[in-house]
PDB file of C-alpha atoms in Angstrom:
ATOM      1  CA  UNK A  48      -6.545  77.688 -54.338  1.00 42.00           C
ATOM      2  CA  UNK A  49      -8.774  80.487 -55.589  1.00 42.00           C
ATOM      3  CA  UNK A  50      -9.016  80.948 -59.349  1.00 44.00           C
ATOM      4  CA  UNK A  51      -8.781  84.690 -58.763  1.00 44.00           C
ATOM      5  CA  UNK A  52      -5.487  85.258 -56.851  1.00 43.00           C
ATOM      6  CA  UNK A  53      -5.540  88.922 -57.801  1.00 40.00           C
ATOM      7  CA  UNK A  54      -8.705  89.497 -55.775  1.00 43.00           C
ATOM      8  CA  UNK A  55      -6.820  89.987 -52.498  1.00 44.00           C
ATOM      9  CA  UNK A  56      -4.893  92.933 -53.919  1.00 44.00           C
ATOM     10  CA  UNK A  57      -8.048  94.932 -54.485  1.00 43.00           C
ATOM     11  CA  UNK A  58      -9.853  97.134 -51.994  1.00 49.00           C
ATOM     12  CA  UNK A  59     -12.917  95.657 -50.368  1.00 44.00           C
ATOM     13  CA  UNK A  60     -15.039  98.314 -52.047  1.00 43.00           C
ATOM     14  CA  UNK A  61     -14.197  96.716 -55.406  1.00 41.00           C
ATOM     15  CA  UNK A  62     -14.590  93.079 -54.431  1.00 44.00           C
ATOM     16  CA  UNK A  63     -18.304  92.469 -54.889  1.00 41.00           C
ATOM     17  CA  UNK A  64     -18.646  93.641 -58.524  1.00 38.00           C
ATOM     18  CA  UNK A  65     -15.547  91.676 -59.500  1.00 38.00           C
ATOM     19  CA  UNK A  66     -16.529  88.417 -57.862  1.00 40.00           C
ATOM     20  CA  UNK A  67     -19.023  87.650 -60.580  1.00 36.00           C
ATOM     21  CA  UNK A  68     -16.122  86.677 -62.826  1.00 36.00           C
ATOM     22  CA  UNK A  69     -14.669  84.151 -60.361  1.00 40.00           C
ATOM     23  CA  UNK A  70     -15.480  80.474 -60.442  1.00 37.00           C
ATOM     24  CA  UNK A  71     -15.828  78.865 -57.045  1.00 42.00           C
ATOM     25  CA  UNK A  72     -17.090  75.641 -55.560  1.00 43.00           C
ATOM     26  CA  UNK A  73     -20.751  75.121 -54.766  1.00 41.00           C
ATOM     27  CA  UNK A  74     -20.002  73.406 -51.474  1.00 47.00           C
ATOM     28  CA  UNK A  75     -17.878  73.940 -48.408  1.00 65.00           C
ATOM     29  CA  UNK A  76     -14.984  71.668 -47.445  1.00 79.00           C
ATOM     30  CA  UNK A  77     -15.479  71.922 -43.677  1.00 94.00           C
ATOM     31  CA  UNK A  78     -15.828  68.970 -41.288  1.00 95.00           C
ATOM     32  CA  UNK A  79     -18.193  71.115 -39.150  1.00 95.00           C
ATOM     33  CA  UNK A  80     -21.154  73.400 -39.791  1.00 94.00           C
ATOM     34  CA  UNK A  81     -19.294  76.719 -39.517  1.00 96.00           C
ATOM     35  CA  UNK A  82     -16.259  78.435 -38.054  1.00 98.00           C
ATOM     36  CA  UNK A  83     -16.427  81.500 -35.824  1.00 98.00           C
ATOM     37  CA  UNK A  84     -14.649  84.855 -35.907  1.00 98.00           C
ATOM     38  CA  UNK A  85     -13.923  86.188 -32.422  1.00 98.00           C
ATOM     39  CA  UNK A  86     -12.246  89.311 -31.066  1.00 98.00           C
ATOM     40  CA  UNK A  87     -10.787  90.529 -27.794  1.00 98.00           C
ATOM     41  CA  UNK A  88      -8.922  93.586 -26.537  1.00 98.00           C
ATOM     42  CA  UNK A  89      -6.452  94.073 -23.720  1.00 98.00           C
ATOM     43  CA  UNK A  90      -7.413  95.338 -20.252  1.00 98.00           C
ATOM     44  CA  UNK A  91      -8.402  99.031 -20.306  1.00 98.00           C
ATOM     45  CA  UNK A  92      -7.336  99.366 -23.971  1.00 98.00           C
ATOM     46  CA  UNK A  93     -10.934  99.600 -25.145  1.00 98.00           C
ATOM     47  CA  UNK A  94     -11.851  98.923 -28.752  1.00 98.00           C
ATOM     48  CA  UNK A  95     -14.852  99.469 -30.981  1.00 98.00           C
ATOM     49  CA  UNK A  96     -14.884  97.324 -34.135  1.00 98.00           C
ATOM     50  CA  UNK A  97     -16.457  99.278 -36.971  1.00 98.00           C
ATOM     51  CA  UNK A  98     -16.442  96.281 -39.293  1.00 98.00           C
ATOM     52  CA  UNK A  99     -14.756  92.934 -39.847  1.00 98.00           C
ATOM     53  CA  UNK A 100     -15.133  91.432 -43.328  1.00 98.00           C
ATOM     54  CA  UNK A 101     -14.058  87.991 -44.516  1.00 98.00           C
ATOM     55  CA  UNK A 102     -12.989  86.570 -47.880  1.00 98.00           C
ATOM     56  CA  UNK A 103     -13.036  82.767 -48.004  1.00 98.00           C
ATOM     57  CA  UNK A 104     -10.922  80.470 -50.203  1.00 97.00           C
ATOM     58  CA  UNK A 105     -13.631  80.578 -52.875  1.00 96.00           C
ATOM     59  CA  UNK A 106     -13.331  84.390 -53.101  1.00 97.00           C
ATOM     60  CA  UNK A 107     -16.712  84.981 -51.504  1.00 97.00           C
ATOM     61  CA  UNK A 108     -17.034  88.105 -49.356  1.00 98.00           C
ATOM     62  CA  UNK A 109     -18.836  88.098 -45.998  1.00 98.00           C
ATOM     63  CA  UNK A 110     -19.428  91.683 -44.915  1.00 97.00           C
ATOM     64  CA  UNK A 111     -19.678  92.638 -41.237  1.00 97.00           C
ATOM     65  CA  UNK A 112     -18.789  89.186 -40.002  1.00 97.00           C
ATOM     66  CA  UNK A 113     -17.850  91.053 -36.832  1.00 97.00           C
ATOM     67  CA  UNK A 114     -18.551  94.453 -35.253  1.00 97.00           C
ATOM     68  CA  UNK A 115     -19.082  96.184 -31.923  1.00 97.00           C
ATOM     69  CA  UNK A 116     -17.385  95.627 -28.558  1.00 97.00           C
ATOM     70  CA  UNK A 117     -14.930  92.701 -28.323  1.00 98.00           C
ATOM     71  CA  UNK A 118     -14.293  90.596 -25.236  1.00 97.00           C
ATOM     72  CA  UNK A 119     -12.186  92.176 -22.470  1.00 97.00           C
ATOM     73  CA  UNK A 120     -11.467  91.390 -18.825  1.00 96.00           C
ATOM     74  CA  UNK A 121     -11.288  94.990 -17.539  1.00 97.00           C
ATOM     75  CA  UNK A 122     -13.180  97.144 -17.012  1.00 96.00           C
ATOM     76  CA  UNK A 123     -15.954  94.780 -15.937  1.00 92.00           C
ATOM     77  CA  UNK A 124     -19.244  95.311 -17.817  1.00 86.00           C
ATOM     78  CA  UNK A 125     -21.144  96.468 -14.706  1.00 84.00           C
ATOM     79  CA  UNK A 126     -18.325  98.331 -12.973  1.00 83.00           C
ATOM     80  CA  UNK A 127     -18.893 102.004 -12.230  1.00 82.00           C
ATOM     81  CA  UNK A 128     -16.511 104.743 -11.261  1.00 86.00           C
ATOM     82  CA  UNK A 129     -12.774 104.372 -10.691  1.00 94.00           C
ATOM     83  CA  UNK A 130     -11.537 101.468  -8.529  1.00 93.00           C
ATOM     84  CA  UNK A 131      -9.159 101.974  -5.613  1.00 93.00           C
ATOM     85  CA  UNK A 132      -6.861  99.381  -7.224  1.00 95.00           C
ATOM     86  CA  UNK A 133      -6.593  98.387 -10.861  1.00 97.00           C
ATOM     87  CA  UNK A 134      -6.687  94.595 -11.090  1.00 96.00           C
ATOM     88  CA  UNK A 135      -6.164  94.307 -14.841  1.00 97.00           C
ATOM     89  CA  UNK A 136      -2.897  94.312 -16.758  1.00 97.00           C
ATOM     90  CA  UNK A 137      -2.918  95.267 -20.452  1.00 98.00           C
ATOM     91  CA  UNK A 138       0.714  94.355 -21.182  1.00 98.00           C
ATOM     92  CA  UNK A 139       1.392  91.460 -23.530  1.00 98.00           C
ATOM     93  CA  UNK A 140      -1.020  88.746 -24.615  1.00 98.00           C
ATOM     94  CA  UNK A 141      -2.715  85.918 -22.711  1.00 95.00           C
ATOM     95  CA  UNK A 142      -1.239  82.491 -23.418  1.00 92.00           C
ATOM     96  CA  UNK A 143      -4.509  80.932 -24.571  1.00 93.00           C
ATOM     97  CA  UNK A 144      -6.989  83.708 -25.379  1.00 96.00           C
ATOM     98  CA  UNK A 145     -10.671  83.398 -26.100  1.00 93.00           C
ATOM     99  CA  UNK A 146     -12.901  86.061 -27.568  1.00 95.00           C
ATOM    100  CA  UNK A 147     -16.401  87.193 -28.442  1.00 96.00           C
ATOM    101  CA  UNK A 148     -17.961  87.002 -31.873  1.00 97.00           C
ATOM    102  CA  UNK A 149     -20.203  85.026 -34.164  1.00 96.00           C
ATOM    103  CA  UNK A 150     -20.225  82.185 -36.667  1.00 97.00           C
ATOM    104  CA  UNK A 151     -19.461  82.977 -40.304  1.00 97.00           C
ATOM    105  CA  UNK A 152     -22.259  80.958 -41.844  1.00 94.00           C
ATOM    106  CA  UNK A 153     -21.995  79.411 -45.338  1.00 95.00           C
ATOM    107  CA  UNK A 154     -18.312  80.359 -45.639  1.00 97.00           C
ATOM    108  CA  UNK A 155     -15.503  78.015 -46.542  1.00 97.00           C
ATOM    109  CA  UNK A 156     -12.098  78.347 -44.882  1.00 97.00           C
ATOM    110  CA  UNK A 157     -10.918  81.965 -44.430  1.00 98.00           C
ATOM    111  CA  UNK A 158      -8.331  83.445 -46.762  1.00 98.00           C
ATOM    112  CA  UNK A 159      -8.436  87.076 -45.665  1.00 98.00           C
ATOM    113  CA  UNK A 160      -9.913  89.035 -42.766  1.00 98.00           C
ATOM    114  CA  UNK A 161     -10.228  92.815 -42.987  1.00 98.00           C
ATOM    115  CA  UNK A 162     -10.869  94.621 -39.707  1.00 98.00           C
ATOM    116  CA  UNK A 163     -11.304  98.351 -39.061  1.00 98.00           C
ATOM    117  CA  UNK A 164     -11.470  99.469 -35.450  1.00 98.00           C
ATOM    118  CA  UNK A 165     -11.311 102.426 -33.112  1.00 98.00           C
ATOM    119  CA  UNK A 166      -8.575 102.208 -30.483  1.00 98.00           C
ATOM    120  CA  UNK A 167     -10.264 104.421 -27.922  1.00 98.00           C
ATOM    121  CA  UNK A 168      -7.343 104.604 -25.502  1.00 98.00           C
ATOM    122  CA  UNK A 169      -5.225 106.609 -27.964  1.00 98.00           C
ATOM    123  CA  UNK A 170      -7.628 107.526 -29.716  1.00 98.00           C
ATOM    124  CA  UNK A 171      -6.978 106.342 -33.280  1.00 98.00           C
ATOM    125  CA  UNK A 172      -8.709 104.430 -36.079  1.00 98.00           C
ATOM    126  CA  UNK A 173      -6.871 101.483 -37.619  1.00 98.00           C
ATOM    127  CA  UNK A 174      -7.424  98.916 -40.312  1.00 98.00           C
ATOM    128  CA  UNK A 175      -5.634  95.646 -40.978  1.00 98.00           C
ATOM    129  CA  UNK A 176      -5.666  93.078 -43.754  1.00 98.00           C
ATOM    130  CA  UNK A 177      -4.962  89.688 -42.206  1.00 98.00           C
ATOM    131  CA  UNK A 178      -3.996  86.999 -44.704  1.00 98.00           C
ATOM    132  CA  UNK A 179      -4.613  83.594 -43.137  1.00 98.00           C
ATOM    133  CA  UNK A 180      -1.725  81.177 -43.855  1.00 98.00           C
ATOM    134  CA  UNK A 181      -2.361  77.880 -45.606  1.00 98.00           C
ATOM    135  CA  UNK A 182      -0.901  76.114 -42.569  1.00 97.00           C
ATOM    136  CA  UNK A 183      -3.647  77.628 -40.397  1.00 98.00           C
ATOM    137  CA  UNK A 184      -6.376  76.428 -42.771  1.00 97.00           C
ATOM    138  CA  UNK A 185      -4.935  72.920 -42.618  1.00 97.00           C
ATOM    139  CA  UNK A 186      -5.048  73.116 -38.828  1.00 97.00           C
ATOM    140  CA  UNK A 187      -8.715  74.133 -38.974  1.00 97.00           C
ATOM    141  CA  UNK A 188      -9.491  70.884 -40.815  1.00 97.00           C
ATOM    142  CA  UNK A 189      -7.645  68.573 -38.449  1.00 96.00           C
ATOM    143  CA  UNK A 190      -9.675  66.788 -35.791  1.00 96.00           C
ATOM    144  CA  UNK A 191      -7.985  66.185 -32.446  1.00 95.00           C
ATOM    145  CA  UNK A 192      -8.977  63.788 -29.688  1.00 95.00           C
ATOM    146  CA  UNK A 193      -9.343  65.707 -26.429  1.00 94.00           C
ATOM    147  CA  UNK A 194     -11.041  65.533 -23.045  1.00 93.00           C
ATOM    148  CA  UNK A 195     -13.794  68.144 -22.762  1.00 90.00           C
ATOM    149  CA  UNK A 196     -14.309  69.263 -19.178  1.00 85.00           C
ATOM    150  CA  UNK A 197     -17.612  70.927 -20.084  1.00 81.00           C
ATOM    151  CA  UNK A 198     -19.388  67.579 -20.425  1.00 82.00           C
ATOM    152  CA  UNK A 199     -16.771  65.190 -19.015  1.00 87.00           C
ATOM    153  CA  UNK A 200     -16.296  63.285 -22.272  1.00 89.00           C
ATOM    154  CA  UNK A 201     -13.547  62.506 -24.752  1.00 94.00           C
ATOM    155  CA  UNK A 202     -14.430  64.086 -28.090  1.00 91.00           C
ATOM    156  CA  UNK A 203     -12.893  64.864 -31.466  1.00 94.00           C
ATOM    157  CA  UNK A 204     -12.624  68.633 -31.552  1.00 95.00           C
ATOM    158  CA  UNK A 205     -11.504  71.099 -34.234  1.00 97.00           C
ATOM    159  CA  UNK A 206      -9.853  74.493 -34.000  1.00 97.00           C
ATOM    160  CA  UNK A 207     -12.721  76.257 -35.732  1.00 97.00           C
ATOM    161  CA  UNK A 208     -12.457  79.535 -33.803  1.00 98.00           C
ATOM    162  CA  UNK A 209     -10.427  82.307 -35.429  1.00 98.00           C
ATOM    163  CA  UNK A 210      -9.525  84.582 -32.507  1.00 98.00           C
ATOM    164  CA  UNK A 211      -8.187  88.099 -33.151  1.00 98.00           C
ATOM    165  CA  UNK A 212      -6.614  90.289 -30.473  1.00 98.00           C
ATOM    166  CA  UNK A 213      -6.563  94.046 -31.117  1.00 98.00           C
ATOM    167  CA  UNK A 214      -4.161  96.428 -29.381  1.00 98.00           C
ATOM    168  CA  UNK A 215      -3.077 100.101 -29.559  1.00 98.00           C
ATOM    169  CA  UNK A 216      -0.608 100.952 -32.277  1.00 98.00           C
ATOM    170  CA  UNK A 217      -2.679  99.031 -34.810  1.00 98.00           C
ATOM    171  CA  UNK A 218      -1.588  95.558 -33.716  1.00 98.00           C
ATOM    172  CA  UNK A 219      -3.730  92.560 -34.643  1.00 98.00           C
ATOM    173  CA  UNK A 220      -2.716  89.069 -33.532  1.00 98.00           C
ATOM    174  CA  UNK A 221      -4.479  85.846 -34.477  1.00 98.00           C
ATOM    175  CA  UNK A 222      -4.931  82.484 -32.745  1.00 98.00           C
ATOM    176  CA  UNK A 223      -6.854  79.328 -33.571  1.00 98.00           C
ATOM    177  CA  UNK A 224      -8.912  77.733 -30.813  1.00 97.00           C
ATOM    178  CA  UNK A 225     -11.530  75.050 -30.272  1.00 96.00           C
ATOM    179  CA  UNK A 226     -14.312  74.450 -27.784  1.00 92.00           C
ATOM    180  CA  UNK A 227     -12.117  72.048 -25.804  1.00 94.00           C
ATOM    181  CA  UNK A 228      -8.686  72.754 -27.338  1.00 95.00           C
ATOM    182  CA  UNK A 229      -6.097  75.294 -26.259  1.00 94.00           C
ATOM    183  CA  UNK A 230      -5.511  78.124 -28.716  1.00 95.00           C
ATOM    184  CA  UNK A 231      -2.391  78.277 -30.887  1.00 96.00           C
ATOM    185  CA  UNK A 232      -0.726  81.344 -32.414  1.00 97.00           C
ATOM    186  CA  UNK A 233      -1.159  81.967 -36.131  1.00 98.00           C
ATOM    187  CA  UNK A 234       0.078  85.396 -37.190  1.00 98.00           C
ATOM    188  CA  UNK A 235       0.752  88.950 -36.017  1.00 98.00           C
ATOM    189  CA  UNK A 236      -0.136  91.873 -38.290  1.00 98.00           C
ATOM    190  CA  UNK A 237       0.795  95.541 -38.106  1.00 98.00           C
ATOM    191  CA  UNK A 238      -2.242  97.529 -39.178  1.00 98.00           C
ATOM    192  CA  UNK A 239      -2.269 101.072 -40.539  1.00 98.00           C
ATOM    193  CA  UNK A 240      -4.103 104.268 -39.650  1.00 98.00           C
ATOM    194  CA  UNK A 241      -7.367 104.601 -41.541  1.00 97.00           C
ATOM    195  CA  UNK A 242      -7.164 107.888 -43.428  1.00 96.00           C
ATOM    196  CA  UNK A 243     -10.897 108.619 -43.139  1.00 96.00           C
ATOM    197  CA  UNK A 244     -10.832 108.424 -39.354  1.00 96.00           C
ATOM    198  CA  UNK A 245     -13.597 107.111 -37.085  1.00 97.00           C
ATOM    199  CA  UNK A 246     -16.904 106.075 -38.623  1.00 96.00           C
ATOM    200  CA  UNK A 247     -15.614 106.533 -42.165  1.00 95.00           C
ATOM    201  CA  UNK A 248     -15.138 110.261 -41.606  1.00 95.00           C
ATOM    202  CA  UNK A 249     -18.757 110.926 -40.680  1.00 95.00           C
ATOM    203  CA  UNK A 250     -18.179 111.893 -37.036  1.00 95.00           C
ATOM    204  CA  UNK A 251     -15.865 114.912 -37.504  1.00 93.00           C
ATOM    205  CA  UNK A 252     -12.928 112.950 -36.118  1.00 94.00           C
ATOM    206  CA  UNK A 253     -14.699 112.073 -32.875  1.00 95.00           C
ATOM    207  CA  UNK A 254     -13.996 108.596 -31.537  1.00 97.00           C
ATOM    208  CA  UNK A 255     -16.199 106.685 -29.137  1.00 97.00           C
ATOM    209  CA  UNK A 256     -15.710 107.701 -25.525  1.00 95.00           C
ATOM    210  CA  UNK A 257     -13.313 105.753 -23.320  1.00 96.00           C
ATOM    211  CA  UNK A 258     -14.839 104.615 -20.018  1.00 96.00           C
ATOM    212  CA  UNK A 259     -13.889 106.508 -16.849  1.00 95.00           C
ATOM    213  CA  UNK A 260     -12.078 103.473 -15.432  1.00 97.00           C
ATOM    214  CA  UNK A 261      -9.994 102.913 -18.544  1.00 97.00           C
ATOM    215  CA  UNK A 262      -9.227 106.619 -18.890  1.00 97.00           C
ATOM    216  CA  UNK A 263      -8.033 106.712 -15.280  1.00 97.00           C
ATOM    217  CA  UNK A 264      -5.752 103.722 -15.953  1.00 98.00           C
ATOM    218  CA  UNK A 265      -4.279 105.309 -19.089  1.00 98.00           C
ATOM    219  CA  UNK A 266      -3.802 108.653 -17.322  1.00 98.00           C
ATOM    220  CA  UNK A 267      -1.986 106.894 -14.458  1.00 97.00           C
ATOM    221  CA  UNK A 268       0.059 104.255 -16.267  1.00 98.00           C
ATOM    222  CA  UNK A 269       0.019 105.124 -19.946  1.00 98.00           C
ATOM    223  CA  UNK A 270      -0.259 102.735 -22.889  1.00 98.00           C
ATOM    224  CA  UNK A 271       2.295  99.863 -22.906  1.00 98.00           C
ATOM    225  CA  UNK A 272       3.336 100.166 -26.547  1.00 98.00           C
ATOM    226  CA  UNK A 273       5.863  97.553 -27.576  1.00 97.00           C
ATOM    227  CA  UNK A 274       4.403  94.823 -25.336  1.00 98.00           C
ATOM    228  CA  UNK A 275       2.170  93.444 -28.082  1.00 98.00           C
TER     229      UNK A 275
END
């Protein structure tokens, strides 16, 4: 447990100057080199992640551990124009999601993830503070014997992928996954509207532009609030 439990109650803008007073371990307790932070959005409900910051169990802050465009099935990256038939379905969540992201190098297990994103389908800017349960951290340390189809071998794998799904209405849902293990649900968080708006208030309230295909879907079918 962190020796500074009060640190999570403070805004991220205050974290770095305060961390100098915290004592934390000089080594990580992971059975693998690093864990990864991954994101995805629902079909046509396009998202732009302005920043994702991490606080580990030793109260260290990792700024911009994630940013940019998360994984999504539709619209396809190279698709152009509006299709005759929409093949995607944004309602609900996939049973075992994946995601796109990067490794959080030199971090110990995650205690808190802060994410601020533009929900371009609405449009709106949200932020969420996701406190990772102790039970999830224990799961991240547990090795599990599994058959890996990628190389046709039995291996000991770990759920070292923290996967975050982002949806309109400020919903953030978290899973744990592994290279050869199915993902398991961790927590669902209701985010809040960021008062400064997109880009920290530097873009005069203008959000990033929704693609033509996604806009056509939203205009035709709306946003399935309540399904996430």
